[in-house]
Coordinates of C-alpha atoms in Angstrom, one line a residue:
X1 CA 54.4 94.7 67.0
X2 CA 53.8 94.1 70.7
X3 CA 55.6 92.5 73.4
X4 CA 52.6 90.5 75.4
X5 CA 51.6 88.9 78.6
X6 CA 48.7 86.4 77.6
X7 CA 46.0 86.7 79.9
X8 CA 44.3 83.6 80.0
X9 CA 41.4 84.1 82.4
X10 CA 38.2 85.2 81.0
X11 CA 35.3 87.2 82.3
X12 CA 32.8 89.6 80.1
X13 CA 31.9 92.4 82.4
X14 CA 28.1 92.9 81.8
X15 CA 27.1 96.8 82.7
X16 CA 25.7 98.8 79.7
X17 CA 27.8 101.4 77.2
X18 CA 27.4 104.7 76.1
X19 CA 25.6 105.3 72.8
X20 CA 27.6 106.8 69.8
X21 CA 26.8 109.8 68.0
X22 CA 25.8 109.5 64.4
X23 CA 29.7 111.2 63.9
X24 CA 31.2 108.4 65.6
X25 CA 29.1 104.9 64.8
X26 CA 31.1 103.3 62.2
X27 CA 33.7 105.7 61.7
X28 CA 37.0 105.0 60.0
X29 CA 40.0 106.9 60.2
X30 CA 40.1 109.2 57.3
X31 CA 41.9 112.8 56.1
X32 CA 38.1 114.2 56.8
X33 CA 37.7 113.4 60.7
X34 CA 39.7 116.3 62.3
X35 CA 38.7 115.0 65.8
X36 CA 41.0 111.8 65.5
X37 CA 43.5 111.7 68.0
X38 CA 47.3 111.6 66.1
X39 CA 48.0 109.4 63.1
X40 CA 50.9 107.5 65.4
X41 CA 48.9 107.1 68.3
X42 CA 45.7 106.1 66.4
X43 CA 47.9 103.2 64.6
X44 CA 49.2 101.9 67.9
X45 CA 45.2 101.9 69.5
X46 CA 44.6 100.0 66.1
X47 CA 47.0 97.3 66.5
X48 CA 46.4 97.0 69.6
X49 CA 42.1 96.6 69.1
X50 CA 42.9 94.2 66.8
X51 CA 45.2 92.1 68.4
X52 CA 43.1 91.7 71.4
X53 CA 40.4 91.3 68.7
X54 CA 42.2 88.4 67.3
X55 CA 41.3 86.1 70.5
X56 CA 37.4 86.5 69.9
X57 CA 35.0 87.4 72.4
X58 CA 34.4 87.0 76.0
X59 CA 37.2 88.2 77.8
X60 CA 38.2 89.6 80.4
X61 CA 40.0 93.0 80.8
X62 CA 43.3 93.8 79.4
X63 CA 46.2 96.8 79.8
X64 CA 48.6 97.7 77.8
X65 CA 51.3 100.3 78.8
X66 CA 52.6 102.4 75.4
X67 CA 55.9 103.2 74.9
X68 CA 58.1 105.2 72.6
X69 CA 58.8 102.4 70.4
X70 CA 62.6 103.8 70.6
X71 CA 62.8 103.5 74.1
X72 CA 61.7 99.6 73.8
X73 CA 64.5 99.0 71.1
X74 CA 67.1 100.7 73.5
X75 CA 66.1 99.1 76.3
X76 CA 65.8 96.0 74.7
X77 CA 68.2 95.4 72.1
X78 CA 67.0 92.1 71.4
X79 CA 63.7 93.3 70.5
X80 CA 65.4 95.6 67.2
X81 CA 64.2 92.8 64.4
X82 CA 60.7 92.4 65.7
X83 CA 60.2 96.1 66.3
X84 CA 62.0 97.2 62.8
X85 CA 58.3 97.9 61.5
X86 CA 56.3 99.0 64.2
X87 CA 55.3 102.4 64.4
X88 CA 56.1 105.6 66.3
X89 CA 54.2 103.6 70.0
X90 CA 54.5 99.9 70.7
X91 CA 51.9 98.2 73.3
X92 CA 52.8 96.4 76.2
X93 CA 50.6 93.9 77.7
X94 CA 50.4 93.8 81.5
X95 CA 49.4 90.8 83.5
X96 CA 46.1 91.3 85.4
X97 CA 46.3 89.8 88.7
X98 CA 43.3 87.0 89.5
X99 CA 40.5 87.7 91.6
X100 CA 41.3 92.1 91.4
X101 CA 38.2 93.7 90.4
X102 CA 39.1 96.4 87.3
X103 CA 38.6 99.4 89.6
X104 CA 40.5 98.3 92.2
X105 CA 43.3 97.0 89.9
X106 CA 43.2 101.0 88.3
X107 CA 43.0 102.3 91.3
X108 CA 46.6 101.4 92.7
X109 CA 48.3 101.4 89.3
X110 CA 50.6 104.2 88.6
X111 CA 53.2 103.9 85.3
X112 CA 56.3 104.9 85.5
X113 CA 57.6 108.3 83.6
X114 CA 58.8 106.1 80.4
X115 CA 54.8 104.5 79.6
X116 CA 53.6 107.5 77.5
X117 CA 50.2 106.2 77.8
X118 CA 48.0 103.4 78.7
X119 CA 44.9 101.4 76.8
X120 CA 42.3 99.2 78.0
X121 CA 40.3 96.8 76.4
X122 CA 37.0 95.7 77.4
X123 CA 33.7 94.4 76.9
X124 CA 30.3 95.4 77.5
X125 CA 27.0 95.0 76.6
X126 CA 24.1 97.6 74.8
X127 CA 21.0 97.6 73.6
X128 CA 20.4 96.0 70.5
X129 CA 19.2 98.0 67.9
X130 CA 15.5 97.9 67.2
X131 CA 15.2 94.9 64.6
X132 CA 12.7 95.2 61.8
X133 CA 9.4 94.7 62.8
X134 CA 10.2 94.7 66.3
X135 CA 7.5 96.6 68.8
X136 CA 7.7 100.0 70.4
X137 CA 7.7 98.4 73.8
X138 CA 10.1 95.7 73.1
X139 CA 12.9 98.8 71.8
X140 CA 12.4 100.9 74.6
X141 CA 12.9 97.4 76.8
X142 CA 16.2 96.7 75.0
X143 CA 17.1 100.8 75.3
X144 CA 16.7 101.1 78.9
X145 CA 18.8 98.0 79.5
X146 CA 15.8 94.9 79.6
X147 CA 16.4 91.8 78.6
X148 CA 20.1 92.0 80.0
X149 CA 20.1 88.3 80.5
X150 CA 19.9 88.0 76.7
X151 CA 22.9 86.9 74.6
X152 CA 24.0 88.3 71.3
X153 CA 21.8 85.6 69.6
X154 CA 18.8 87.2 70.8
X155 CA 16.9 90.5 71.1
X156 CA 17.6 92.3 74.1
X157 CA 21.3 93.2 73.7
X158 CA 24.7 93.1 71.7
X159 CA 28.4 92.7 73.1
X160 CA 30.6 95.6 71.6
X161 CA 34.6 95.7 73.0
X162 CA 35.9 99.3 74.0
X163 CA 39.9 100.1 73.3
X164 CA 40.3 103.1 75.4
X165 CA 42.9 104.7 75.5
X166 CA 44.7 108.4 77.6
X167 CA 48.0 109.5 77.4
X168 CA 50.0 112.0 79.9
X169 CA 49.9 114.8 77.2
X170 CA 46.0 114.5 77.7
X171 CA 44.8 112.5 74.6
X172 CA 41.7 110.7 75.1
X173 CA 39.6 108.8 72.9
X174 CA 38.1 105.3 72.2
X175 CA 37.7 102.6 69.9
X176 CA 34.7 100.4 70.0
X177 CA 33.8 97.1 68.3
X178 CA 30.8 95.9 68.0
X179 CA 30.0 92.3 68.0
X180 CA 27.8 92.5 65.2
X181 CA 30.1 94.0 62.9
X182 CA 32.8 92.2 63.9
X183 CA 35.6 93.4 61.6
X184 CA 38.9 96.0 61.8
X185 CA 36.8 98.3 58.5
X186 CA 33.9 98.6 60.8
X187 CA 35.9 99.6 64.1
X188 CA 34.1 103.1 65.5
X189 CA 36.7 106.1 66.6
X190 CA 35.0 108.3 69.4
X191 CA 36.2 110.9 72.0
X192 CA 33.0 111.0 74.1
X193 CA 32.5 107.1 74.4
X194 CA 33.7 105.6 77.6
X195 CA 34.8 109.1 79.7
X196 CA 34.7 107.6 82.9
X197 CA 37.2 104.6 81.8
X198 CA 39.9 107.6 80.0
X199 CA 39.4 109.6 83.7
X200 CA 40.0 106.6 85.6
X201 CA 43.5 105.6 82.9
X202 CA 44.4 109.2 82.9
X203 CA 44.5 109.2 86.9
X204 CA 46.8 106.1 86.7
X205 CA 49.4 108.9 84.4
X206 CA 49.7 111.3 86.7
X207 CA 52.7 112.0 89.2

């Protein structure tokens, strides 16, 4: 469970996302994938996907500092009954301020020594996948990014939500939803997706 800051203003940033590999596109966690990050921090990045998930699409960016779930409990006793079943890491929303672009916002934060790590969630837009019958020309437009103005409706691209996620001991990974498989079985688990969001978190953990 999660103590939270709702975060009522919404805005869908609208700049491409990296591809998956074929090892990474609808992955689920399983005793096979020995490239998952750790069982406890992997359940914390889940709760957390799908409790932003749970608000639907179109919105803006969110952070979450993570915490020793321990460390919440002791420093907030009242917390003890909601917290009696969360795992190892609890999520903490932070409150975006309005009108701070996401870089800039990254680029001043610094956590304190008790946030273990840090996730953030959000959305972008890709190139649909090349629908049956579709033309060469028409999936190399939607691959190099045409049609941008296109919704998810149509045929030029796709929303998909990114949950990325670095901690100070150097874990970095991602989860990514994509609008058209919009459900928590179907919710991809990839290191390389999103490497310039986990630099810019993992700069915010240092010091």
């Amino acid at each position: 469970m999660r103590q939270t800051v709702r975060v009522t203003d919404d805005a869908t940033q609208s700049t491409p996302t990296p591809e998956l590999s074929d090892a990474d596109r609808g992955a689920t966690p399983g005793p096979e994938r020995a490239d998952l990050p750790p069982a406890d921090l992997l359940q914390v990045a889940q709760e957390t996907e799908q409790h932003v998930a749970a608000d639907g699409w179109g919105q803006r960016e969110r952070v979450f500092a993570l915490v020793p779930t321990a460390d919440l409990v002791a420093a907030e006793p009242s917390l003890a009954d909601a917290l009696a079943g969360a795992g190892r890491y609890s999520s903490i929303e932070q409150e975006l301020p309005e009108g701070v672009e996401l870089g800039e916002y990254l680029g001043r934060l610094a956590w304190p020594r008790s946030v273990t790590g840090c996730a953030l969630a959000v959305e972008r837009l890709r190139a649909a996948p090349a629908a049956e019958g579709e033309t060469a020309g028409e999936a190399s437009d939607a691959a190099s990014g045409g049609g941008a103005g296109d919704t998810a409706s149509g045929t030029g691209t796709e929303p998909v939500r990114l949950l990325v996620v670095a901690t100070r001991e150097g874990e970095r990974f991602t989860l990514v939803r994509f609008a058209a498989h919009d459900s928590d079985d179907a919710v991809a688990v990839g290191a390389e997706v999103g490497t310039d969001l986990q630099a810019a978190l993992g700069t915010t953990l240092e010091g």
